[in-house]
mmCIF file of N, CA and C in Angstrom:
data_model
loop_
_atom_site.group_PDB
_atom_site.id
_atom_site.type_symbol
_atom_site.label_atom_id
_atom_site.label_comp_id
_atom_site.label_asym_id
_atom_site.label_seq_id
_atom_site.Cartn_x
_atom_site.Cartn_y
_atom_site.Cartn_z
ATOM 1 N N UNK A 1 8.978 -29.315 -98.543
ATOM 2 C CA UNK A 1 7.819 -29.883 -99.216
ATOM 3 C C UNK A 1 6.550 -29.487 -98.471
ATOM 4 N N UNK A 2 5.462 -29.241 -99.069
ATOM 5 C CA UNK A 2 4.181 -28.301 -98.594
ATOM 6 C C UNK A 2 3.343 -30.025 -98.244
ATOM 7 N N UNK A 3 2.599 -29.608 -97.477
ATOM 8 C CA UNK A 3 1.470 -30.700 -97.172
ATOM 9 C C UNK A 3 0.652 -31.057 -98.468
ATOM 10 N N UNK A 4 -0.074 -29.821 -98.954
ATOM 11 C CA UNK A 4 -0.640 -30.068 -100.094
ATOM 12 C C UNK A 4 -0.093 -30.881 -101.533
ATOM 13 N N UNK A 5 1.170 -30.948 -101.230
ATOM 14 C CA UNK A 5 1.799 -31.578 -102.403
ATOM 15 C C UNK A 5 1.505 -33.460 -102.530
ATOM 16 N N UNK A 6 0.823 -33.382 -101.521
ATOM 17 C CA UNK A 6 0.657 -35.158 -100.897
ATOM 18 C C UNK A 6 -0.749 -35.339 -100.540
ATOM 19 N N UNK A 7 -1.452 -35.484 -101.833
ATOM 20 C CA UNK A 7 -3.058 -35.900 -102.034
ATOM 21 C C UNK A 7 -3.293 -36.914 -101.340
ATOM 22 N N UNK A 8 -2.904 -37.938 -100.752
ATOM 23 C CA UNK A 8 -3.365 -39.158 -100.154
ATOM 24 C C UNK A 8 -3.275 -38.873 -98.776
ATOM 25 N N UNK A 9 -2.227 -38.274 -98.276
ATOM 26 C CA UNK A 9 -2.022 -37.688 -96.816
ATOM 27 C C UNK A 9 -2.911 -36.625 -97.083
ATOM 28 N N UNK A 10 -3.522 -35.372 -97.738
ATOM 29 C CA UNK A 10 -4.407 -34.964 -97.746
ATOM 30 C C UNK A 10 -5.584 -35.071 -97.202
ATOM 31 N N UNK A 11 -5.872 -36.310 -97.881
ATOM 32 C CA UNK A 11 -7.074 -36.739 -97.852
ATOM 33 C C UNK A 11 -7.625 -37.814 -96.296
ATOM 34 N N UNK A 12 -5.866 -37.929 -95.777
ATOM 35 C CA UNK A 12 -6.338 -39.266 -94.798
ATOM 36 C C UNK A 12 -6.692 -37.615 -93.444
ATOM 37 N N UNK A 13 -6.152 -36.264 -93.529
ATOM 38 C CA UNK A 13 -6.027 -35.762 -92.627
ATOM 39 C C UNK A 13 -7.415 -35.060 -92.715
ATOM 40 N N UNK A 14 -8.094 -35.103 -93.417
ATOM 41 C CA UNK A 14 -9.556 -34.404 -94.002
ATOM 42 C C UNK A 14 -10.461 -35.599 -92.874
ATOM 43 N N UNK A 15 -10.265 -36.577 -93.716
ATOM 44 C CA UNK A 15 -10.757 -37.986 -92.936
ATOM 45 C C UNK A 15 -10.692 -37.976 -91.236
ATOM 46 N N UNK A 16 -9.725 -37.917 -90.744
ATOM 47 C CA UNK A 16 -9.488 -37.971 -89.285
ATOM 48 C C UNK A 16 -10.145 -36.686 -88.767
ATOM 49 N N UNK A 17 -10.026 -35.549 -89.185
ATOM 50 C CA UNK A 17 -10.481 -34.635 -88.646
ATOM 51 C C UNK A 17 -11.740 -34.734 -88.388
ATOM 52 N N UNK A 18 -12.464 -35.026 -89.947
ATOM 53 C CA UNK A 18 -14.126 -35.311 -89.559
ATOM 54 C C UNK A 18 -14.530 -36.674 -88.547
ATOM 55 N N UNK A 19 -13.729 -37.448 -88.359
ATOM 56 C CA UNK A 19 -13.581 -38.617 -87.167
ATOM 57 C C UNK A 19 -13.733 -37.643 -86.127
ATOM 58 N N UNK A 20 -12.477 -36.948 -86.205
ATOM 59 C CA UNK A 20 -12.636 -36.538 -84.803
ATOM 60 C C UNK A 20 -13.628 -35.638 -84.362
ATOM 61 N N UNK A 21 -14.339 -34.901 -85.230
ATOM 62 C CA UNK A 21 -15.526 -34.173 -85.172
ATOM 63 C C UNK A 21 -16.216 -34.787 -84.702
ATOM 64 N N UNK A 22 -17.151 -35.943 -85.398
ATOM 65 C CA UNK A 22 -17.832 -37.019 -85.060
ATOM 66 C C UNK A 22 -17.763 -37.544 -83.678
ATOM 67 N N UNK A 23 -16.534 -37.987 -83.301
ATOM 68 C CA UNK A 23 -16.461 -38.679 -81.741
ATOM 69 C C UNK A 23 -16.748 -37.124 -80.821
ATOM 70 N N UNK A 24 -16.037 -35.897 -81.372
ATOM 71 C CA UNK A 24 -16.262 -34.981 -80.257
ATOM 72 C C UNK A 24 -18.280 -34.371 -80.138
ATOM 73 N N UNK A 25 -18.671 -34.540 -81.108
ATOM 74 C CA UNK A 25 -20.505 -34.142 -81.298
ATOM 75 C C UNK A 25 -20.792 -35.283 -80.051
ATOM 76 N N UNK A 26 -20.199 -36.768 -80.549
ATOM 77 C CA UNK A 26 -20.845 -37.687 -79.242
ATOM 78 C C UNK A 26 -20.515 -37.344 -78.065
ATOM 79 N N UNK A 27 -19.457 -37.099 -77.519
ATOM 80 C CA UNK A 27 -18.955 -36.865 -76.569
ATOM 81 C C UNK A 27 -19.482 -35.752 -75.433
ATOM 82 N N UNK A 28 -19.749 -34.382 -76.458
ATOM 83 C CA UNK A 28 -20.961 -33.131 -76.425
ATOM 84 C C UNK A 28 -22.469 -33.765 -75.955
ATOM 85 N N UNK A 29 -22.977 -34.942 -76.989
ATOM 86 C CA UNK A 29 -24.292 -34.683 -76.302
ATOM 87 C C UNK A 29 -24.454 -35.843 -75.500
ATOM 88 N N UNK A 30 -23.749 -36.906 -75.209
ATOM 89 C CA UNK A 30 -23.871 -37.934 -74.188
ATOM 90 C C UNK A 30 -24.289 -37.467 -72.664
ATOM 91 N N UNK A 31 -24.044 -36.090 -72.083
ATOM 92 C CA UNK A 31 -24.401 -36.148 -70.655
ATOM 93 C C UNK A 31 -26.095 -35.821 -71.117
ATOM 94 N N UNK A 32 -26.121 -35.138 -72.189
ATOM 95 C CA UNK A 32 -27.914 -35.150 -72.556
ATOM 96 C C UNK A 32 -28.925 -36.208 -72.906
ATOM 97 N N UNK A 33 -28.448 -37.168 -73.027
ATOM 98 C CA UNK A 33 -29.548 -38.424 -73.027
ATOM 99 C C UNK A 33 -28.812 -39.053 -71.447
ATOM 100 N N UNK A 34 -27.828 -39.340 -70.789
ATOM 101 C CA UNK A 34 -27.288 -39.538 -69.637
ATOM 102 C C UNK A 34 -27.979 -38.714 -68.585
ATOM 103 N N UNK A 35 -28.483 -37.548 -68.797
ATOM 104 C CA UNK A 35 -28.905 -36.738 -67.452
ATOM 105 C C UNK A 35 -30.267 -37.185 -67.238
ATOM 106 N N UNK A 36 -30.760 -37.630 -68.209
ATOM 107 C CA UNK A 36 -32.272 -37.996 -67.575
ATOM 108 C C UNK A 36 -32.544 -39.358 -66.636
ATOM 109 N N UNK A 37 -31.718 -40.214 -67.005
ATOM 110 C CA UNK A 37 -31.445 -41.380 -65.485
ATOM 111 C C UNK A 37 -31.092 -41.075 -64.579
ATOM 112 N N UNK A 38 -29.761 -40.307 -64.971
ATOM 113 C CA UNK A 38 -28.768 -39.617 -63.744
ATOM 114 C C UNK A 38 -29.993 -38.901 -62.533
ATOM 115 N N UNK A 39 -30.808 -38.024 -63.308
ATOM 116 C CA UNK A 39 -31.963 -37.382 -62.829
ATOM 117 C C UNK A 39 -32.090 -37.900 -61.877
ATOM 118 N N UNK A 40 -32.790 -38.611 -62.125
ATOM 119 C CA UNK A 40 -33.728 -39.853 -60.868
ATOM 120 C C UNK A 40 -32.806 -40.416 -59.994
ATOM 121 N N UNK A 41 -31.886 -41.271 -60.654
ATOM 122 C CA UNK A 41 -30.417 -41.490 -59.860
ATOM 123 C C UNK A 41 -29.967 -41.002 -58.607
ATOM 124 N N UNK A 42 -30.045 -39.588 -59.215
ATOM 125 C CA UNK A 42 -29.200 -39.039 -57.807
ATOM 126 C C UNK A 42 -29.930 -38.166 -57.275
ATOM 127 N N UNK A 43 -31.027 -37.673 -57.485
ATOM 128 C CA UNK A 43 -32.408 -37.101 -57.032
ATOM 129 C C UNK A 43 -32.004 -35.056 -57.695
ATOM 130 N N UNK A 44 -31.464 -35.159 -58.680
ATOM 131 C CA UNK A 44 -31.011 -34.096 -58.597
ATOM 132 C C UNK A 44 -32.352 -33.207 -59.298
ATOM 133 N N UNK A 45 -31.983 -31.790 -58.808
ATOM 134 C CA UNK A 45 -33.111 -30.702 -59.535
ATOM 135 C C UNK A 45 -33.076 -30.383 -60.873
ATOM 136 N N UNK A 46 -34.002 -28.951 -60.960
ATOM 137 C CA UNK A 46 -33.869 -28.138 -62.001
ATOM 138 C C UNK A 46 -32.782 -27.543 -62.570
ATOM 139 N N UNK A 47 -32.169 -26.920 -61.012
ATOM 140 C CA UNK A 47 -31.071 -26.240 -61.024
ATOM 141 C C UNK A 47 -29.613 -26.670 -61.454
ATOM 142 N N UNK A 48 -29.777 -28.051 -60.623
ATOM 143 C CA UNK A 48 -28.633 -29.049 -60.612
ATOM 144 C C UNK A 48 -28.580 -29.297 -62.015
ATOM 145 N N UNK A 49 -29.495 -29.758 -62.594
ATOM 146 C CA UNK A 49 -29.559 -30.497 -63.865
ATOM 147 C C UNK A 49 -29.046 -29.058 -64.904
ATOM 148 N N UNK A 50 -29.134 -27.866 -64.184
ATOM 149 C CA UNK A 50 -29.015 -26.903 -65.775
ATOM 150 C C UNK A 50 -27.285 -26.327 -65.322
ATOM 151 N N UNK A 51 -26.666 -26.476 -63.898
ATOM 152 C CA UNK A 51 -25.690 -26.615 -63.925
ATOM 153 C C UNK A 51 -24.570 -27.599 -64.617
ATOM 154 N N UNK A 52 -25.217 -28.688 -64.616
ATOM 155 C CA UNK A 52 -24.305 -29.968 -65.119
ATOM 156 C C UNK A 52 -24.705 -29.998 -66.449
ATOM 157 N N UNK A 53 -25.705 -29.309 -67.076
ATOM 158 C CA UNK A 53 -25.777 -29.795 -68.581
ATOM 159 C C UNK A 53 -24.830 -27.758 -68.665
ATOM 160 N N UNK A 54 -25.060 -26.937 -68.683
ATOM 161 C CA UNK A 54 -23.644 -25.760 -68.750
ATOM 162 C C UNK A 54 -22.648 -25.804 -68.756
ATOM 163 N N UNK A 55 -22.255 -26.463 -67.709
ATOM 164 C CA UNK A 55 -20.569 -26.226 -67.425
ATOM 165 C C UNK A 55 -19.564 -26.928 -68.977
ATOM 166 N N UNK A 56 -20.275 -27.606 -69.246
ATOM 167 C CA UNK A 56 -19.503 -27.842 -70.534
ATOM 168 C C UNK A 56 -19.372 -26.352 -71.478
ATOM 169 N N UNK A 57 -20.242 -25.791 -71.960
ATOM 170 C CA UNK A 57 -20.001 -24.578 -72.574
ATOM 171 C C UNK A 57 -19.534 -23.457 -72.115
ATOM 172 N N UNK A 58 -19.492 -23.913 -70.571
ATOM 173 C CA UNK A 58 -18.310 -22.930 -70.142
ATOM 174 C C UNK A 58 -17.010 -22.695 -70.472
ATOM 175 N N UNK A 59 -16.677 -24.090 -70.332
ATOM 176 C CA UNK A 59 -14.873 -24.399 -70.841
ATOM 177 C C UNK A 59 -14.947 -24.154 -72.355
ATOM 178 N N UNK A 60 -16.117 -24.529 -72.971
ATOM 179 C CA UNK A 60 -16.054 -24.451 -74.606
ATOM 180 C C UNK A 60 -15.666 -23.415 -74.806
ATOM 181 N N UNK A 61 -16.686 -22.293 -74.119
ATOM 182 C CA UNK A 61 -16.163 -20.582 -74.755
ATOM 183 C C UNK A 61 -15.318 -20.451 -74.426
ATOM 184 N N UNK A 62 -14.655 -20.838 -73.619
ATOM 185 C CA UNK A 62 -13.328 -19.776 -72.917
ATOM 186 C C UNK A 62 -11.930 -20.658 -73.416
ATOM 187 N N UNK A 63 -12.602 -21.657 -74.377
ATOM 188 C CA UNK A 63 -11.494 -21.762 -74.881
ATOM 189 C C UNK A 63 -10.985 -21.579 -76.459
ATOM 190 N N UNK A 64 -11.800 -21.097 -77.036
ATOM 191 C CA UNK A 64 -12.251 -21.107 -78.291
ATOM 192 C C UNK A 64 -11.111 -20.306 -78.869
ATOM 193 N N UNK A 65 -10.479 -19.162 -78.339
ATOM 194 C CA UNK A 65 -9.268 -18.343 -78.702
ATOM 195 C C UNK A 65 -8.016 -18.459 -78.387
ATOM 196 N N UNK A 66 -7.848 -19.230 -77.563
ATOM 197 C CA UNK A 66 -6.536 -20.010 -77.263
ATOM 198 C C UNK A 66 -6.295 -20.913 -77.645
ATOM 199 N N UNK A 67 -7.114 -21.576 -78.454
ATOM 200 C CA UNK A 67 -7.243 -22.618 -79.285
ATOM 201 C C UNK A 67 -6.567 -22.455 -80.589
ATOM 202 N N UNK A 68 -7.596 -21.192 -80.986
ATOM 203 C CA UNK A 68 -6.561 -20.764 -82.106
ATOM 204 C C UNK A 68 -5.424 -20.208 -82.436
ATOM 205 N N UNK A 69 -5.081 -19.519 -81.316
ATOM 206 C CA UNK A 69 -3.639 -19.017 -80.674
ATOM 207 C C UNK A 69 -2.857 -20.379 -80.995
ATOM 208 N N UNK A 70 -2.854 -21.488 -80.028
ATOM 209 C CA UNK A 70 -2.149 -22.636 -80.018
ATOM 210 C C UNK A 70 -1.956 -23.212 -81.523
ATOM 211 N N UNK A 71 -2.991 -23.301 -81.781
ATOM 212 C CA UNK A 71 -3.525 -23.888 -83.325
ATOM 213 C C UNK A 71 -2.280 -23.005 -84.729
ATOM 214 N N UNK A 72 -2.536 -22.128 -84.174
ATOM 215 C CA UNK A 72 -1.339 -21.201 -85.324
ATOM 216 C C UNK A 72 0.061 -21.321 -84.883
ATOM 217 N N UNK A 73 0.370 -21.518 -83.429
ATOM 218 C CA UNK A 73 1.940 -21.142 -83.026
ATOM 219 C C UNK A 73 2.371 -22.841 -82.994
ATOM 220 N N UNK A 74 1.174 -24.187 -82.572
ATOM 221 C CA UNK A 74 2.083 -25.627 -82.677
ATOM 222 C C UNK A 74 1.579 -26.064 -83.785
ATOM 223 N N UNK A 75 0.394 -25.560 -84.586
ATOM 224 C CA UNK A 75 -0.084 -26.482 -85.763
ATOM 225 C C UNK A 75 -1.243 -27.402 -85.080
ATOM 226 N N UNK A 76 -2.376 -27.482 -86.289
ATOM 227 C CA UNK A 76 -3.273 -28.171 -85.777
ATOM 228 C C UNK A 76 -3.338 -29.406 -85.045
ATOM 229 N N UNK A 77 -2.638 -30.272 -86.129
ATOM 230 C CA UNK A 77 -2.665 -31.905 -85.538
ATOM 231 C C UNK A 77 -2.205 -32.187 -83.655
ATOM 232 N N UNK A 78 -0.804 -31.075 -83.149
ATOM 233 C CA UNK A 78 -0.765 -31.247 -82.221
ATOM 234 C C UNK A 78 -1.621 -30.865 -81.044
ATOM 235 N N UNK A 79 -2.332 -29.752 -81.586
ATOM 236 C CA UNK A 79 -3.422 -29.282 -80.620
ATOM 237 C C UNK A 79 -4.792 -30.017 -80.808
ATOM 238 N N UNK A 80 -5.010 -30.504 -81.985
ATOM 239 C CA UNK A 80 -6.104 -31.434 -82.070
ATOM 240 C C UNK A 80 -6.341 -32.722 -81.197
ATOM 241 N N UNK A 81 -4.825 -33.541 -81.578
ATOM 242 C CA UNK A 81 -4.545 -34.445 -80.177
ATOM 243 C C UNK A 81 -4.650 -34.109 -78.856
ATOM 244 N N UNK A 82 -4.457 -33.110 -78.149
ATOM 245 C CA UNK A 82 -4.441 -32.811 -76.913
ATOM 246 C C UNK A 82 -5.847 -32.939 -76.651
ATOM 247 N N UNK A 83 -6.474 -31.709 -77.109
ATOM 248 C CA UNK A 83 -7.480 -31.307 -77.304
ATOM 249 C C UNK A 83 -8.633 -33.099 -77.261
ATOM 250 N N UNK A 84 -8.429 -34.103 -78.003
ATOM 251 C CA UNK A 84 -8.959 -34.980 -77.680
ATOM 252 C C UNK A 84 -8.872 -36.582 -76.773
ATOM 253 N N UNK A 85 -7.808 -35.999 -76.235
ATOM 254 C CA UNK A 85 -7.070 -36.719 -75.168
ATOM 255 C C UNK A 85 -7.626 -35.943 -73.566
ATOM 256 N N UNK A 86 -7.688 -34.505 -73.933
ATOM 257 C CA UNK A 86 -8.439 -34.183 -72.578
ATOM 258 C C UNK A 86 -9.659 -34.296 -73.144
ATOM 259 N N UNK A 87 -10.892 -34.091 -73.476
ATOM 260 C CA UNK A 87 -11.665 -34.470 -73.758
ATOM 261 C C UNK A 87 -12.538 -35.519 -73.416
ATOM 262 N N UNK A 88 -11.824 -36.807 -73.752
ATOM 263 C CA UNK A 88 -12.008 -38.166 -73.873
ATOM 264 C C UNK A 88 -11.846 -38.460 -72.345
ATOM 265 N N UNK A 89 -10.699 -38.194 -72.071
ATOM 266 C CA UNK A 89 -9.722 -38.137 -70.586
ATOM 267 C C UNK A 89 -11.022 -38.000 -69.450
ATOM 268 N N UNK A 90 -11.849 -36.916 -69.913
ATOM 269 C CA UNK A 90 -13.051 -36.381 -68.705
ATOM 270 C C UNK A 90 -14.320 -36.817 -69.277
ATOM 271 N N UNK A 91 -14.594 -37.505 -70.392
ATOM 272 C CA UNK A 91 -15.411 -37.941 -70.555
ATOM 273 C C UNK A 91 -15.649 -39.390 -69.613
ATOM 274 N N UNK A 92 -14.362 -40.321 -70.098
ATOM 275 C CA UNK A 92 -13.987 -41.320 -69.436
ATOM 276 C C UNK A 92 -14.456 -41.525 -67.839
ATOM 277 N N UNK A 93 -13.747 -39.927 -66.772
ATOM 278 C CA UNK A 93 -13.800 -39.866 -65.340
ATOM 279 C C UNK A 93 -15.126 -39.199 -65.237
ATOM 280 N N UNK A 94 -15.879 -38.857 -65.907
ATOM 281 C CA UNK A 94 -17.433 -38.469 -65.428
ATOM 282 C C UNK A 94 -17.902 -39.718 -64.492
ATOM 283 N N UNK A 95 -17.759 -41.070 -64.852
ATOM 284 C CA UNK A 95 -18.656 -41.724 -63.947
ATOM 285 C C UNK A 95 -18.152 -41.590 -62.382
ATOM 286 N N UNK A 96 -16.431 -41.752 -62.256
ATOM 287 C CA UNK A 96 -15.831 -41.553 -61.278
ATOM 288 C C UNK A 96 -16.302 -40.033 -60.175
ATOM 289 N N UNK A 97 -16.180 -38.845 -61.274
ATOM 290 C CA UNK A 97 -16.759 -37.928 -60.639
ATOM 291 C C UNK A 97 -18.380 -37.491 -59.894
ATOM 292 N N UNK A 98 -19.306 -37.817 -60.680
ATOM 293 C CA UNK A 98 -20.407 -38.570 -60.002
ATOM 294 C C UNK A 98 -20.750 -39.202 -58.939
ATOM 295 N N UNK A 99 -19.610 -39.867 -59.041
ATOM 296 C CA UNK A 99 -19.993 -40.882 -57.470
ATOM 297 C C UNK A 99 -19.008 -40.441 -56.496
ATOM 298 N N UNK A 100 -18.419 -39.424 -56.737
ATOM 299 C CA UNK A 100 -17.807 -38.127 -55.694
ATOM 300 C C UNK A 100 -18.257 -37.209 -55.123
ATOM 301 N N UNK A 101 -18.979 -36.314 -56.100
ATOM 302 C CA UNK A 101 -19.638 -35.414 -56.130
ATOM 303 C C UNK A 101 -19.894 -34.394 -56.781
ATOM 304 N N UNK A 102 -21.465 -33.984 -57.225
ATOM 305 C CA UNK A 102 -21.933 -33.082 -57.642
ATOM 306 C C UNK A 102 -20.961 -31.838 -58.444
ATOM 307 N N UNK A 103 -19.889 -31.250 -57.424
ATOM 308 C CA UNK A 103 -18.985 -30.517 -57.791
ATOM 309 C C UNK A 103 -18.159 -30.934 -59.212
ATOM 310 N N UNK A 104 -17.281 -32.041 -58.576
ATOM 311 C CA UNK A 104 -16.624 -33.087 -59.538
ATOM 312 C C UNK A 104 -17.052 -33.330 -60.777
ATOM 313 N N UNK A 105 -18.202 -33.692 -60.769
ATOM 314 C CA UNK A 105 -19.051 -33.742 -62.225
ATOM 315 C C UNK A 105 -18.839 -32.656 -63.372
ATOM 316 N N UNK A 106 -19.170 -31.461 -62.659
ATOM 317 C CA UNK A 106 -19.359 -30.046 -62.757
ATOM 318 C C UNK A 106 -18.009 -29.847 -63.653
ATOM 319 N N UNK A 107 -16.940 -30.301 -62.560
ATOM 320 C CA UNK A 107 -15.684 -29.825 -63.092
ATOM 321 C C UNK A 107 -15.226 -30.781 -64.248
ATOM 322 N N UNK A 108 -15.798 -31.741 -63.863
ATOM 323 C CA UNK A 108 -14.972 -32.870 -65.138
ATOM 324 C C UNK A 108 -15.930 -32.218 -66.761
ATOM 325 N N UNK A 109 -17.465 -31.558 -66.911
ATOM 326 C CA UNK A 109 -17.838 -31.109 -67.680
ATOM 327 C C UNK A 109 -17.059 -30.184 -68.072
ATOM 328 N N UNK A 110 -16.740 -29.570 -67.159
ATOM 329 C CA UNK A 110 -15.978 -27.721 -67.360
ATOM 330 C C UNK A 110 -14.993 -28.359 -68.653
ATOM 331 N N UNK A 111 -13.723 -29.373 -67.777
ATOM 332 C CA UNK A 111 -13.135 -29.498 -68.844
ATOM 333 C C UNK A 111 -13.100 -30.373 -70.075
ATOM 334 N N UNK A 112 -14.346 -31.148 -69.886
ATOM 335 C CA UNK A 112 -14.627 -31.885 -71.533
ATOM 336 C C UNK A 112 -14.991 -30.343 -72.181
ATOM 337 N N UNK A 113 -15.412 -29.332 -72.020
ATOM 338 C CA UNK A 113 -15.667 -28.265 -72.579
ATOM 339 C C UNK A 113 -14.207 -27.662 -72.942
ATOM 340 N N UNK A 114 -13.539 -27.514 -72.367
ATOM 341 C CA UNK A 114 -12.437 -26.922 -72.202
ATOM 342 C C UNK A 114 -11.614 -27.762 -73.594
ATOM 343 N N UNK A 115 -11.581 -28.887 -73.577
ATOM 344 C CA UNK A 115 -10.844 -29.897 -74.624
ATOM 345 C C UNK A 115 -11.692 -29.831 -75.869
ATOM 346 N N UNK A 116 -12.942 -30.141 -76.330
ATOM 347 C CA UNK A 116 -13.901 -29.546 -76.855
ATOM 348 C C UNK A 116 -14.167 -28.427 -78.154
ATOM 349 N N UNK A 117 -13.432 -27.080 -76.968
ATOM 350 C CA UNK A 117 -13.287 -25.857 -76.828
ATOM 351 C C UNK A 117 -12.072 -25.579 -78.090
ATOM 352 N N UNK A 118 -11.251 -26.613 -78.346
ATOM 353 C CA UNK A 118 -9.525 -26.065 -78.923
ATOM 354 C C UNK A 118 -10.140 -27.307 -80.168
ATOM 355 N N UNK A 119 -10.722 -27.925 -80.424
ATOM 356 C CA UNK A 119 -11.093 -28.692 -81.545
ATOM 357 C C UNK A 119 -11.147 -28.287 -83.234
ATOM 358 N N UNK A 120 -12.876 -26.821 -82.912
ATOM 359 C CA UNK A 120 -12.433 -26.301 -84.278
ATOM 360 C C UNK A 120 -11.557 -25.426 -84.283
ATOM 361 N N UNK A 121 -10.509 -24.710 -84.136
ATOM 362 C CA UNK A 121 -9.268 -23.888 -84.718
ATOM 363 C C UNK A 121 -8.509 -24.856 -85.037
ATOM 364 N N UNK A 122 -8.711 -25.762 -84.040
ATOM 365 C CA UNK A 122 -7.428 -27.267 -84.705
ATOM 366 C C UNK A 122 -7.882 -27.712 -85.842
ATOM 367 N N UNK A 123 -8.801 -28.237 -85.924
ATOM 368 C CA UNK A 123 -9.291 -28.453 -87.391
ATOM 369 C C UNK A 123 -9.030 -28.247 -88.610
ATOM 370 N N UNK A 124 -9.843 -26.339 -88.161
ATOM 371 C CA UNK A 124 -9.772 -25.139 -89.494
ATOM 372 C C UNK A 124 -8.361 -25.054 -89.954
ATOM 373 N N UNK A 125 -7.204 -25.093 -88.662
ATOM 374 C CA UNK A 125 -5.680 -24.938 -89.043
ATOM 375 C C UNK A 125 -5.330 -26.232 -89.673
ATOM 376 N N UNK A 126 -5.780 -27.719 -89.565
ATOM 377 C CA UNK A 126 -5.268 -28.396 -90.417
ATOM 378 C C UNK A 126 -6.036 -28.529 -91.668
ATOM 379 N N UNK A 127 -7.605 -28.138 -91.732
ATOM 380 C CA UNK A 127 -7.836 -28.315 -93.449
ATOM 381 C C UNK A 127 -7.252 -27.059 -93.896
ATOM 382 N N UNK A 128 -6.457 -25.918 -93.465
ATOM 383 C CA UNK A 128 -5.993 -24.486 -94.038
ATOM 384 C C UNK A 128 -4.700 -25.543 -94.400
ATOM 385 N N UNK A 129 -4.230 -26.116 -93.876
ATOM 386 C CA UNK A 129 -2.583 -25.898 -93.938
ATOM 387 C C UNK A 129 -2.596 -27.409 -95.188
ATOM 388 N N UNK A 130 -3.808 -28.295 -95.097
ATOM 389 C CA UNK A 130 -3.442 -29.523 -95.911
ATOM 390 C C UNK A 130 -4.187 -29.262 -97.430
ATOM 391 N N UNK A 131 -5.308 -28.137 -97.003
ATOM 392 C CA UNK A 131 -6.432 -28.271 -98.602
ATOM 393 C C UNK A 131 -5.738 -26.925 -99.192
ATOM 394 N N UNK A 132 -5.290 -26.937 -100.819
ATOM 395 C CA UNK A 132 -4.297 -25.878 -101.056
ATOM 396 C C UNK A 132 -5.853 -24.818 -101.665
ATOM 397 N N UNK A 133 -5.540 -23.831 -101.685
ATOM 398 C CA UNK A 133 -6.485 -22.496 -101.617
ATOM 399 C C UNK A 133 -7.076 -22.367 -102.801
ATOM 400 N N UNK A 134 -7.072 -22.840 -103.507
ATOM 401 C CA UNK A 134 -7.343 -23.476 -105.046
ATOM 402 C C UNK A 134 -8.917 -24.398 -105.057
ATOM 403 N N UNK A 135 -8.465 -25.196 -103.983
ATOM 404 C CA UNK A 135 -9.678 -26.664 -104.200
ATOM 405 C C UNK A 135 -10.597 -26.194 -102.779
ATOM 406 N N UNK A 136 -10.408 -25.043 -102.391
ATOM 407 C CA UNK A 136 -11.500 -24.799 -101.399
ATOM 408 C C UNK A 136 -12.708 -24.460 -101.635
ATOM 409 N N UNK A 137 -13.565 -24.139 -100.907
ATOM 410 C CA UNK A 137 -15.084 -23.646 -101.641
ATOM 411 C C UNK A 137 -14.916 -22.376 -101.347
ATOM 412 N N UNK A 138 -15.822 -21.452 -102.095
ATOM 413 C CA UNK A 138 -15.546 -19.998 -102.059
ATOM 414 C C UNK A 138 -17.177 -19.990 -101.692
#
């Protein structure tokens, strides 16, 4: 039995996805209204400040094709979960990392980027595999 054959599960997996879009956009721009206290906070610079607002799009790019690799060989939903379990996971330990250090921060961005990063192929692979090729937009 095809996914598409089940309009209501269809529709709940359309739903979650754009959820999960939604929580991952917040998740993306929270260290950007967060860095301007942090600023003062921890006396950090120019430099500092354009390191820690980057390192997230570091992990983003570099993960963007293994994403979809994964995304085609386990199927979206399971890489979507991961994908927002690490995510969340380093969103969560940012405050922890902070009050470690500078580095830590750095790295816990790297990999909210990194989790981030495997989101849309997960996505695109579950509205490909649930919306049948018919009811898509051209």
């Amino acid at each position: 039995s095809r996914p598409a054959e089940y309009p209501k599960e269809r529709w709940l997996m359309i739903y979650l996805v754009s959820a999960a879009y939604i929580v991952w956009t917040m998740c993306k721009v929270n260290m950007s209204v967060a860095i301007l206290p942090m600023t003062q906070q921890y006396g950090w610079d120019s430099p500092q400040v354009g390191l820690i607002q980057s390192a997230l799009f570091w992990g983003y790019a570099a993960s963007q094709i293994p994403g979809g690799l994964l995304a085609t060989r386990y199927g979206g939903k399971q890489v979507l979960l991961g994908a927002i379990l690490v995510w969340s996971t380093m969103t969560a330990i940012a405050p922890l990392a902070v009050a470690n250090s500078l580095d830590a921060l750095v790295l816990s961005r790297v990999l909210v980027g990194l989790g981030e990063g495997f989101a849309p192929p997960a996505g695109a692979r579950i509205i490909a595999t649930w919306v049948p090729e018919a009811e898509r937009s051209r």
